[in-house]
CSV table of C-alpha atoms in Angstrom, one decimal:
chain,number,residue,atom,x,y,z
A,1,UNK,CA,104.1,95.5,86.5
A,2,UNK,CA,102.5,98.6,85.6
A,3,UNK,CA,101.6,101.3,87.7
A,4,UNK,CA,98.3,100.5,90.0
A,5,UNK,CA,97.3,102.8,92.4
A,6,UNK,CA,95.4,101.5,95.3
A,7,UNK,CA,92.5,102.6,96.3
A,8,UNK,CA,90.6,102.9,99.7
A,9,UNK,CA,89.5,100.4,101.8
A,10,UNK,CA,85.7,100.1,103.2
A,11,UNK,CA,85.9,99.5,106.6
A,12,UNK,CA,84.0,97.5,109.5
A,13,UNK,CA,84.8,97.8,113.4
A,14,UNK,CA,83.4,96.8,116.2
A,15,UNK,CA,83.8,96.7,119.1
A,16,UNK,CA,84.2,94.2,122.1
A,17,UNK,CA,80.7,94.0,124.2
A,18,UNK,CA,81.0,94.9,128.0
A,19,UNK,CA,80.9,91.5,129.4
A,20,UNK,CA,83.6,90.6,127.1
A,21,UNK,CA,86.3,88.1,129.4
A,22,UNK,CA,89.6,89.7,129.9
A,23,UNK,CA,92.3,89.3,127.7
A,24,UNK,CA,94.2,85.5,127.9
A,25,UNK,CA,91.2,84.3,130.6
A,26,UNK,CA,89.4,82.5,128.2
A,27,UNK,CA,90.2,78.9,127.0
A,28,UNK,CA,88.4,79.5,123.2
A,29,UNK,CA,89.9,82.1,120.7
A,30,UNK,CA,88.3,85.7,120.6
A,31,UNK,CA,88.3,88.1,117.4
A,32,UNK,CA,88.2,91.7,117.6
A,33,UNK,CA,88.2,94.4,114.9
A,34,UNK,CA,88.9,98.2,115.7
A,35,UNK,CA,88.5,101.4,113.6
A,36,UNK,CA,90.9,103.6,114.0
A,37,UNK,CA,91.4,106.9,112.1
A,38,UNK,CA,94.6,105.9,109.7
A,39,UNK,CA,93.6,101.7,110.0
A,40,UNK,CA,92.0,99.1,110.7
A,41,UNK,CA,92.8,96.6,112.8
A,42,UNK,CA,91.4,92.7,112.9
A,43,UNK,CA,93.3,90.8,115.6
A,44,UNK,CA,92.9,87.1,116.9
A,45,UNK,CA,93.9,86.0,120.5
A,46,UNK,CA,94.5,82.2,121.1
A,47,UNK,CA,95.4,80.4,124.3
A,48,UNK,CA,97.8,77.8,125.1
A,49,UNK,CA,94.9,75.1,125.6
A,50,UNK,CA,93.2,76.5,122.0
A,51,UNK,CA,96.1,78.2,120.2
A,52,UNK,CA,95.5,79.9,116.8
A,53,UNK,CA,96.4,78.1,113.7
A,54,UNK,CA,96.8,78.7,110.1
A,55,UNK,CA,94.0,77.9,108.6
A,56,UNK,CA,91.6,80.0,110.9
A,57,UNK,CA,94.1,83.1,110.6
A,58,UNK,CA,93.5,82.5,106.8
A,59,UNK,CA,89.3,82.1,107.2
A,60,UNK,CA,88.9,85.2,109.2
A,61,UNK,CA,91.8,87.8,107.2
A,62,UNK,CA,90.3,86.6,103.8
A,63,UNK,CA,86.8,87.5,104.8
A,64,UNK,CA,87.5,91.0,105.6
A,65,UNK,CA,90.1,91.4,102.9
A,66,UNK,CA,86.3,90.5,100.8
A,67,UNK,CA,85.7,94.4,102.2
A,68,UNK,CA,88.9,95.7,100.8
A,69,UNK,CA,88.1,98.3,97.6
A,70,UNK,CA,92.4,98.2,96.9
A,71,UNK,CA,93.3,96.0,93.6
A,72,UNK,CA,96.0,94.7,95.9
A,73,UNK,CA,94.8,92.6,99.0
A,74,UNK,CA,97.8,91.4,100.8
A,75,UNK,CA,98.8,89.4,104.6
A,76,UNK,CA,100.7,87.0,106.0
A,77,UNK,CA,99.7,83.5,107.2
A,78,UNK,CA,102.2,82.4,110.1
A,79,UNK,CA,103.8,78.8,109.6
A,80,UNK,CA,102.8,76.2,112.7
A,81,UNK,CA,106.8,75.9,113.9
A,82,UNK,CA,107.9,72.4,116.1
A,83,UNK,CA,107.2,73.4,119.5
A,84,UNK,CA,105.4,76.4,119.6
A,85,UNK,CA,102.2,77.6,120.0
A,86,UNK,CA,100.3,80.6,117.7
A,87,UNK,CA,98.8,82.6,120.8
A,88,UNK,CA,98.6,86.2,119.6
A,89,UNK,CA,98.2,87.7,115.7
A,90,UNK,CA,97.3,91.0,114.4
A,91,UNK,CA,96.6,92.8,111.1
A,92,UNK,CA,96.7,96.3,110.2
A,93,UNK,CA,95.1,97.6,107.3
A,94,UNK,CA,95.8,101.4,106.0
A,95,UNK,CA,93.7,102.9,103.8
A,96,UNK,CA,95.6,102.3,100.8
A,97,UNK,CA,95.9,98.6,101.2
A,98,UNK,CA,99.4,98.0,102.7
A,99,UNK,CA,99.5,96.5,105.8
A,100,UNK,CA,101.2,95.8,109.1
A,101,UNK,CA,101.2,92.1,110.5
A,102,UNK,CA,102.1,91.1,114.3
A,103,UNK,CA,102.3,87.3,115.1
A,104,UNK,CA,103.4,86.0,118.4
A,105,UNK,CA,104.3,82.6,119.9
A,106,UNK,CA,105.6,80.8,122.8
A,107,UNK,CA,106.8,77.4,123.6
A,108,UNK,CA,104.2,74.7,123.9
A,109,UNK,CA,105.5,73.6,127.7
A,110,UNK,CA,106.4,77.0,128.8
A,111,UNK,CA,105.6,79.2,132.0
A,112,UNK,CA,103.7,82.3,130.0
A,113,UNK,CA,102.1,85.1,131.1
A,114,UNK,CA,99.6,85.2,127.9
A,115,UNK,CA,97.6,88.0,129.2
A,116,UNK,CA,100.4,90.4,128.7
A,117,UNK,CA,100.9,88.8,125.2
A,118,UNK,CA,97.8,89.9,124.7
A,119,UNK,CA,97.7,93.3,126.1
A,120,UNK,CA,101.5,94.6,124.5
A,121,UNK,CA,99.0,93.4,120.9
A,122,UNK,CA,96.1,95.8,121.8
A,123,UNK,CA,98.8,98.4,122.1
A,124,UNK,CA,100.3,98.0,119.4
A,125,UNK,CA,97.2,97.7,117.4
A,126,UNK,CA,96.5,101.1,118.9
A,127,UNK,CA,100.0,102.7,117.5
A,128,UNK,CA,99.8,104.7,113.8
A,129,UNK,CA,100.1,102.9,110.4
A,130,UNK,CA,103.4,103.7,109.3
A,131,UNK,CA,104.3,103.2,105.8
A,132,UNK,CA,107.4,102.8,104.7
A,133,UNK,CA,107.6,105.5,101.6
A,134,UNK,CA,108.1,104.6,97.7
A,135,UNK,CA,111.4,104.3,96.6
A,136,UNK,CA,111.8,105.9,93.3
A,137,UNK,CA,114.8,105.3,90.3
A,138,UNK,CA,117.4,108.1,89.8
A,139,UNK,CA,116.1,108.5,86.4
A,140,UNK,CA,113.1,107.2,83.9
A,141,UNK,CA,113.9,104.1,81.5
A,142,UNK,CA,112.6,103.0,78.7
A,143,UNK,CA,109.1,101.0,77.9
A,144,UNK,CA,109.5,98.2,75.3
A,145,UNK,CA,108.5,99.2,71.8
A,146,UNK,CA,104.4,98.8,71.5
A,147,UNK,CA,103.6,98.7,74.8
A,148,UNK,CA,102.5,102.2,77.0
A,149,UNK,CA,102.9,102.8,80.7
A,150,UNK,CA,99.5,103.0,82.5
A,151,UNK,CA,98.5,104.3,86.0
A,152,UNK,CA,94.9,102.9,87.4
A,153,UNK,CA,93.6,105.4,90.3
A,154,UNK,CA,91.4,104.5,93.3
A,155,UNK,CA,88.5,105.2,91.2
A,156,UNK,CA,89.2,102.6,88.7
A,157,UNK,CA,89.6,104.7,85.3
A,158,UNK,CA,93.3,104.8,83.7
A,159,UNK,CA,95.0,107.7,83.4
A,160,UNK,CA,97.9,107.7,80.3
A,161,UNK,CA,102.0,108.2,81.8
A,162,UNK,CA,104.4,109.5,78.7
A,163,UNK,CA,105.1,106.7,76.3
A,164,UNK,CA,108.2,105.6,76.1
A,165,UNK,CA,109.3,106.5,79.3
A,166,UNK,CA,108.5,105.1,82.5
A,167,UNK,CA,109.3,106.0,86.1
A,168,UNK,CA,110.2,102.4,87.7
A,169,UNK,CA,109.7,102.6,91.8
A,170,UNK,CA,109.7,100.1,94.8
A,171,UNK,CA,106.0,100.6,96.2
A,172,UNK,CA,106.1,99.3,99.5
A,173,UNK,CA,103.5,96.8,101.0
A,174,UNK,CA,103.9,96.9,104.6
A,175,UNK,CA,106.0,94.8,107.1
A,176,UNK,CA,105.2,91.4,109.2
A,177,UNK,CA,107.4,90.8,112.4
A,178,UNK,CA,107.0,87.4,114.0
A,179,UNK,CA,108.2,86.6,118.0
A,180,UNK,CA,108.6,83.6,119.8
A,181,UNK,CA,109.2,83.5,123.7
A,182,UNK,CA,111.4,80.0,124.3
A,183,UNK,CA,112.2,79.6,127.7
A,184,UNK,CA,115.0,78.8,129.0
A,185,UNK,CA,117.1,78.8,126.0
A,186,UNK,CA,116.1,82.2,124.8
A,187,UNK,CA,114.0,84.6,122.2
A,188,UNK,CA,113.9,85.3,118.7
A,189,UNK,CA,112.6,88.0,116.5
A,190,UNK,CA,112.3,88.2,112.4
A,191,UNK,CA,110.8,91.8,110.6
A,192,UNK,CA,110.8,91.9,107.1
A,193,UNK,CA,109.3,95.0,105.0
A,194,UNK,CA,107.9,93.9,101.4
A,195,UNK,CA,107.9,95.6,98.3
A,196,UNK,CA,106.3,95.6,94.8
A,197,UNK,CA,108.0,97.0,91.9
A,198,UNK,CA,105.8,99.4,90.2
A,199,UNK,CA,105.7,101.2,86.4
A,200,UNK,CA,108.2,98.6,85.2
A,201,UNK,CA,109.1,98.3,81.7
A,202,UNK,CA,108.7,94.2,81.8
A,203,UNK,CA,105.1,93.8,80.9
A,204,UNK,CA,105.2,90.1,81.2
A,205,UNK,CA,106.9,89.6,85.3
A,206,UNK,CA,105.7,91.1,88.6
A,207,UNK,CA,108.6,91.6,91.2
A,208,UNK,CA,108.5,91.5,94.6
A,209,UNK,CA,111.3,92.3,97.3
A,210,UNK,CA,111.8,91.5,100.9
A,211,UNK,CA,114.2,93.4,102.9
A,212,UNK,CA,114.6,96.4,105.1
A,213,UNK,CA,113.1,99.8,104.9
A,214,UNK,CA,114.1,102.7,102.7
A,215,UNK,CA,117.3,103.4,104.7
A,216,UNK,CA,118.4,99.2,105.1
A,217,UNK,CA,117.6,99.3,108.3
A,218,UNK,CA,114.0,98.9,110.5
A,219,UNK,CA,114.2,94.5,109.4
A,220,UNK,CA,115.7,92.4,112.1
A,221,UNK,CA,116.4,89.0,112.2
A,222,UNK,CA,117.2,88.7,116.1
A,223,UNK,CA,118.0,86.3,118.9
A,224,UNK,CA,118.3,86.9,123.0
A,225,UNK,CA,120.0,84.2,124.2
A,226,UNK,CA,119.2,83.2,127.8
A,227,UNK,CA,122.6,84.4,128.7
A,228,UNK,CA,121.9,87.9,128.6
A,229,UNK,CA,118.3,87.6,129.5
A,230,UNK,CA,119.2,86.1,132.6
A,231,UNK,CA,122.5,87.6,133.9
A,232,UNK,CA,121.6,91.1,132.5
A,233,UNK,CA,117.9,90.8,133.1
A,234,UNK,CA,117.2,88.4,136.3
A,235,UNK,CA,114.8,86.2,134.1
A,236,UNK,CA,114.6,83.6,136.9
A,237,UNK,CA,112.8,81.1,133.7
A,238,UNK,CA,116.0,81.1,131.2
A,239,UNK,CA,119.4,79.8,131.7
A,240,UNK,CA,123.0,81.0,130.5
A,241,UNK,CA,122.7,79.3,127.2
A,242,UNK,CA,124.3,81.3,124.1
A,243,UNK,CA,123.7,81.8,120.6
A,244,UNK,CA,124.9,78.7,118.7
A,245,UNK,CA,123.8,79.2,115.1
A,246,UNK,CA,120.7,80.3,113.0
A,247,UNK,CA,119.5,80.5,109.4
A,248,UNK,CA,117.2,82.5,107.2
A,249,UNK,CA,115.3,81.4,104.5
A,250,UNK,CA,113.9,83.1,101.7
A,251,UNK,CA,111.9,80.4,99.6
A,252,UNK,CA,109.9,81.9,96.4
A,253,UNK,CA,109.1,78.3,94.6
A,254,UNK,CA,105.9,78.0,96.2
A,255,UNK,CA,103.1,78.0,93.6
A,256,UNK,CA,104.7,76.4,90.3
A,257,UNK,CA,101.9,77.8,88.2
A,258,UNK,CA,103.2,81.1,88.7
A,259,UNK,CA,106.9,80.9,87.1
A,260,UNK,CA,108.9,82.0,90.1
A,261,UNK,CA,112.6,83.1,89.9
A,262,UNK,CA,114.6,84.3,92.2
A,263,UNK,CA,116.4,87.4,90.8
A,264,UNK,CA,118.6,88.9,93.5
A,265,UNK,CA,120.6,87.9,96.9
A,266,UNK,CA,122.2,90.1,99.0
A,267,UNK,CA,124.6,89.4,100.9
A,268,UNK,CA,125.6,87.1,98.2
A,269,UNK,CA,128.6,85.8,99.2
A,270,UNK,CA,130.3,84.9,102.7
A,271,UNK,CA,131.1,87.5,104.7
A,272,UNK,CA,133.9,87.4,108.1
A,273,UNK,CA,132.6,88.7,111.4
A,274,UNK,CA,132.3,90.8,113.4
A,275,UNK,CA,131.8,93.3,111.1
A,276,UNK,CA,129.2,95.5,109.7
A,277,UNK,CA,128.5,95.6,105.8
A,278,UNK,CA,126.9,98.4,103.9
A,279,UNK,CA,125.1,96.9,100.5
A,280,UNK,CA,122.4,97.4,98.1
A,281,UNK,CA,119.5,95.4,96.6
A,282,UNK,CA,116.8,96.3,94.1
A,283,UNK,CA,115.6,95.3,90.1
A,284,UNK,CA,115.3,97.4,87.1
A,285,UNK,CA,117.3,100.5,88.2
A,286,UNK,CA,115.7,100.8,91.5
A,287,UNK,CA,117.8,99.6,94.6
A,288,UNK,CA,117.1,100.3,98.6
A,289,UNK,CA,120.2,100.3,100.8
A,290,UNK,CA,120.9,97.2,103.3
A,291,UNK,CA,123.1,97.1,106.5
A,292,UNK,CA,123.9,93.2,107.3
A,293,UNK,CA,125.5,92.9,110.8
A,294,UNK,CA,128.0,89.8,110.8
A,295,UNK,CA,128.9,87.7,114.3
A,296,UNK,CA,132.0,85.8,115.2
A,297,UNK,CA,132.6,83.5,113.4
A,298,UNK,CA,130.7,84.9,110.0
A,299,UNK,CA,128.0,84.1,107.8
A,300,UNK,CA,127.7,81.9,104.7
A,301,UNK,CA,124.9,82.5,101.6
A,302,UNK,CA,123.6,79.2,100.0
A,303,UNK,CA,121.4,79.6,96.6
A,304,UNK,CA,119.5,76.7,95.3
A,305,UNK,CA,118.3,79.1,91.9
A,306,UNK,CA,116.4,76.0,90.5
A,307,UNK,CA,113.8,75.9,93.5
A,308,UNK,CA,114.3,79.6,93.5
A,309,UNK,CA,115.4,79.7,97.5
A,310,UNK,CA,118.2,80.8,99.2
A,311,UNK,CA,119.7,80.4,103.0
A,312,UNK,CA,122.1,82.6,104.6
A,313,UNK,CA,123.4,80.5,107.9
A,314,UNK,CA,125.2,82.3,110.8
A,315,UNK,CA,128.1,80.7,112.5
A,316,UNK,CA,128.4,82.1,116.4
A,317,UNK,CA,131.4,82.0,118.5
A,318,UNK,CA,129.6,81.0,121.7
A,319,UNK,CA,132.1,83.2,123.5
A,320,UNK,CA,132.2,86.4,122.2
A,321,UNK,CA,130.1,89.1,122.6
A,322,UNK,CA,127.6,88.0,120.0
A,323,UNK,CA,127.2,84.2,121.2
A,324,UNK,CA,126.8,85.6,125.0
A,325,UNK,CA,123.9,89.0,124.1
A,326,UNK,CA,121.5,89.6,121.2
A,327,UNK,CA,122.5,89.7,117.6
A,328,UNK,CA,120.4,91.2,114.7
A,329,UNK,CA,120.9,91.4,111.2
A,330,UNK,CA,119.5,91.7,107.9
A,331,UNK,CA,119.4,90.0,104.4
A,332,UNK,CA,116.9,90.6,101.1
A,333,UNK,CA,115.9,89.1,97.8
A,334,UNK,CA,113.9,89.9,94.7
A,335,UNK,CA,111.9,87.3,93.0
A,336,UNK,CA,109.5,87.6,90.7
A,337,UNK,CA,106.5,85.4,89.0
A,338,UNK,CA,104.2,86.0,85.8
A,339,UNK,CA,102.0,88.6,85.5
A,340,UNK,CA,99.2,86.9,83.9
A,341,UNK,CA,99.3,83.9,86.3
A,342,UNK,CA,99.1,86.5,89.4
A,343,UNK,CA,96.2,88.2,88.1
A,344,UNK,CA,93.6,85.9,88.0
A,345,UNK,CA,91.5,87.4,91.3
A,346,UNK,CA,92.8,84.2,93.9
A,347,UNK,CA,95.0,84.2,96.9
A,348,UNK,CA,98.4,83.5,96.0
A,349,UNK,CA,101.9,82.2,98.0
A,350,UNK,CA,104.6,84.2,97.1
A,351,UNK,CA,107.2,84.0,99.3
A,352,UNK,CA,107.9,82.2,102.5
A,353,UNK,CA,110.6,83.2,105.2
A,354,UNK,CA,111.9,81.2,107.7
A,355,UNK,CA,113.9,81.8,110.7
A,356,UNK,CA,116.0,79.8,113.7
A,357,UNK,CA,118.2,80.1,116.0
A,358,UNK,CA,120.1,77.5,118.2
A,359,UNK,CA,120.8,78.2,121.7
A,360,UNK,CA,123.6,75.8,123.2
A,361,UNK,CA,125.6,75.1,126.4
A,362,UNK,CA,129.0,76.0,125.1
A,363,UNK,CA,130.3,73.0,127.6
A,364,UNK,CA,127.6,70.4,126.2
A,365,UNK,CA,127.0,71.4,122.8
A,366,UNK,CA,124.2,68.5,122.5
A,367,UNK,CA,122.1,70.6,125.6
A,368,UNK,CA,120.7,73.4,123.3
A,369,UNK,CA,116.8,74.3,121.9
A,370,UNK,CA,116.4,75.9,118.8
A,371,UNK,CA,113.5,78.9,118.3
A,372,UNK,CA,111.8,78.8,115.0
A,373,UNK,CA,109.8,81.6,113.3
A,374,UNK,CA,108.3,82.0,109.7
A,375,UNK,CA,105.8,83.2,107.3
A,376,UNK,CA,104.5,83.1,103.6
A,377,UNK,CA,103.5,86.3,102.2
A,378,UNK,CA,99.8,86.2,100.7
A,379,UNK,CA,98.7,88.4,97.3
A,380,UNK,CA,95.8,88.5,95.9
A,381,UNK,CA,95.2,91.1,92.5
A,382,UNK,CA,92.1,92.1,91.3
C-alpha cells in the first residue's frame, strides 16, 4: 500500500456515575469509556449469568470507531470458544489509530472470582499506550514504472515522496492478547502484535503481518498447566494435569471478495525440541526478527496455501520440564488481500488466530480439557 499517515482521533469519555454497582456485582453488562491523556479506553464487563458476546463487542467498538478521524479504524472481535464464557474486554485507542485489545474468559462451570477479572481490566486500561515502533527497510527500492509514491497526512492533503524510490516499512497496528482461566486443568494466553506494510512498491496488494514486536519477542502463545499452578502455586481449584499438545492457527481466507494469500510462514518447517530458534519474517525487503521456543517433543508447521491458513501444532512430552510448567512461544505470517477490495469504507475480516492447548493426566491420557482462545482482526479504510 502506499504511505497513509493516520491522523488523530476525536474522543468521547465519560465517566461511570456515583451509584454505579461495583465491578462483577451486577448480573447485566456495563460499558465504560475513559479519557486518558495518550488513549482512550472503551471497555465492556460481562458476567457469567450474562456474558459478553461477539456481536455486542462488535455494536458498541463500531460505534465509537464512527468518532475515529484516522483512515485506518482497526479491533478485534473475540471468537465464542466451546466452554467458555466472554466476561471481561477492553480497547485502547491512541491517538494515531493503533490500538491495544484485552479479552478475557473463563470456563462456563468454573469457581471465578470475576470481580478481580474486572478490576486487573480497569488497571490495565489505566497503563500507557505503547506502540510498538515502525520497522523500516535497510535501504529504499524501486516503485513500478508510472506509478509515484504518496504520503496522506492527518490533515488529509497529499504530500509527493521521490519518484522512483520508495522507503517500504512495517507500520505497526497495535497488539490483542486473549486469556482464558480453565480450572482445573489449567491457563492459556495468546499476544499477537499486527502490522501493515506501508510505502510499498505493489500498488495493487495490501499486506498485513502478525507476529512479535520489533525485537521477536513481546507475542506469546502460553499455557500453565495445573501442575505448576498447583504444586508451585497452592491453587487449591486445579489439579496436576500437564501440557499435552496445542495448536495455532493463522487463517487469512476469510472474506473471498478480497483475494487473500498467504505470503509467508515462519517457522516453516518442523523444528526438534527443546530448543530455542532465532528467525526472521517480513515482505518486500522489510523483515522483523522472531524467537520460537520449541518443547519436548517438537513442533510441526502445516500450510493449506489454497485456503490461505496455516497450523503449527506442538507435541509435549508430559514429563519434561515443559509438559509439567508453562511454555510460551511464538510464530508469524504475512498475508495480503487487494487493495481496491479493502478500500471500499466497510468493516472487513482479515485474519483470524486461534489457539489451544490440551491438558492431560499423563496416567489417563483420555482425562484431559483443552483451553481455547482466538480472534479475527477487523480493518476498516477510509
Amino acid at each position: 500500500m502506499l504511505g497513509v499517515l493516520l491522523g488523530s482521533l476525536f474522543f468521547i469519555a465519560t465517566e461511570p456515575s456515583s451509584n454505579t454497582p461495583k465491578l462483577g456485582e451486577r448480573d447485566d453488562v456495563q460499558v465504560e469509556t475513559l479519557n486518558f491523556q495518550s488513549h482512550t479506553v472503551l471497555l465492556l464487563y460481562g458476567t457469567m449469568e450474562k456474558p459478553l458476546t461477539p456481536a455486542l463487542i462488535s455494536q458498541k467498538i463500531e460505534g465509537i470507531m464512527k468518532l475515529g478521524k484516522s483512515r485506518y479504524k482497526m479491533y478485534a472481535i473475540p471468537i465464542e470458544t466451546p466452554g467458555t464464557k466472554i466476561i471481561g474486554y477492553g480497547v485502547k485507542i491512541s491517538q494515531d489509530g493503533s490500538v491495544e485489545v484485552n479479552i478475557q474468559r473463563v470456563v462456563a462451570d468454573g469457581i471465578i472470582n470475576i470481580t478481580k477479572i474486572h478490576e486487573n481490566l480497569k488497571k490495565w486500561a489505566k497503563e500507557p499506550f505503547q506502540r510498538a515502533p515502525d520497522i523500516k527497510a535497510e535501504r529504499p527500492i524501486g516503485t513500478p514504472h508510472g506509478y509515484e509514491v504518496k504520503a496522506i497526512k492527518s490533515d488529509g492533503t497529499e504530500t509527493m515522496l521521490a519518484q522512483g524510490t520508495s522507503e517500504p516499512y512495517w507500520r505497526n497496528f497495535g497488539a490483542v492478547k486473549d486469556e482464558v482461566f480453565y480450572p482445573p486443568y489449567g491457563d492459556i494466553y495468546a499476544k499477537a502484535y499486527y502490522w501493515g506494510l506501508w510505502n510499498d512498491n505493489d500498488p495493487n496488494r495490501e499486506y498485513f503481518m502478525v507476529a512479535g514486536d520489533q525485537y521477536g519477542t513481546g507475542a506469546y502463545y502460553r499455557s500453565d498447566p495445573g501442575y505448576e499452578l498447583k504444586n508451585e502455586w497452592g491453587y487449591s481449584n486445579y489439579l496436576p494435569y500437564r501440557n499435552y499438545k496445542g495448536s495455532v492457527y493463522h487463517k487469512w481466507k476469510l472474506e473471498t471478495s478480497l483475494l487473500p494469500n498467504l505470503e509467508e510462514v515462519e517457522p516453516g518447517t518442523p523444528l526438534d525440541g527443546p530448543a530455542t530458534y532465532q528467525l526472521s519474517i517480513g515482505y518486500g525487503g522489510v523483515s522483523l526478527p522472531l524467537v520460537v521456543a520449541v518443547p519436548s517433543y517438537g513442533m510441526y508447521t502445516a500450510v493449506d496455501q489454497g485456503g490461505a491458513r496455516v497450523k503449527w501444532g506442538l507435541n509435549f512430552d508430559m514429563y519434561s520440564n515443559s509438559g509439567k510448567y508453562s511454555f510460551q512461544t511464538r510464530v508469524a505470517s504475512v498475508g495480503s488481500v487487494s487493495e481496491s477490495a479493502l478500500r471500499d469504507g466497510r468493516w472487513h475480516s482479515i485474519v483470524e488466530i486461534d489457539y489451544e492447548v490440551t491438558f492431560a493426566n499423563p496416567l489417563h491420557i483420555s482425562d484431559s480439557g483443552t483451553a481455547h482462545v482466538g480472534w479475527v482482526w477487523m480493518i476498516k479504510v477510509g
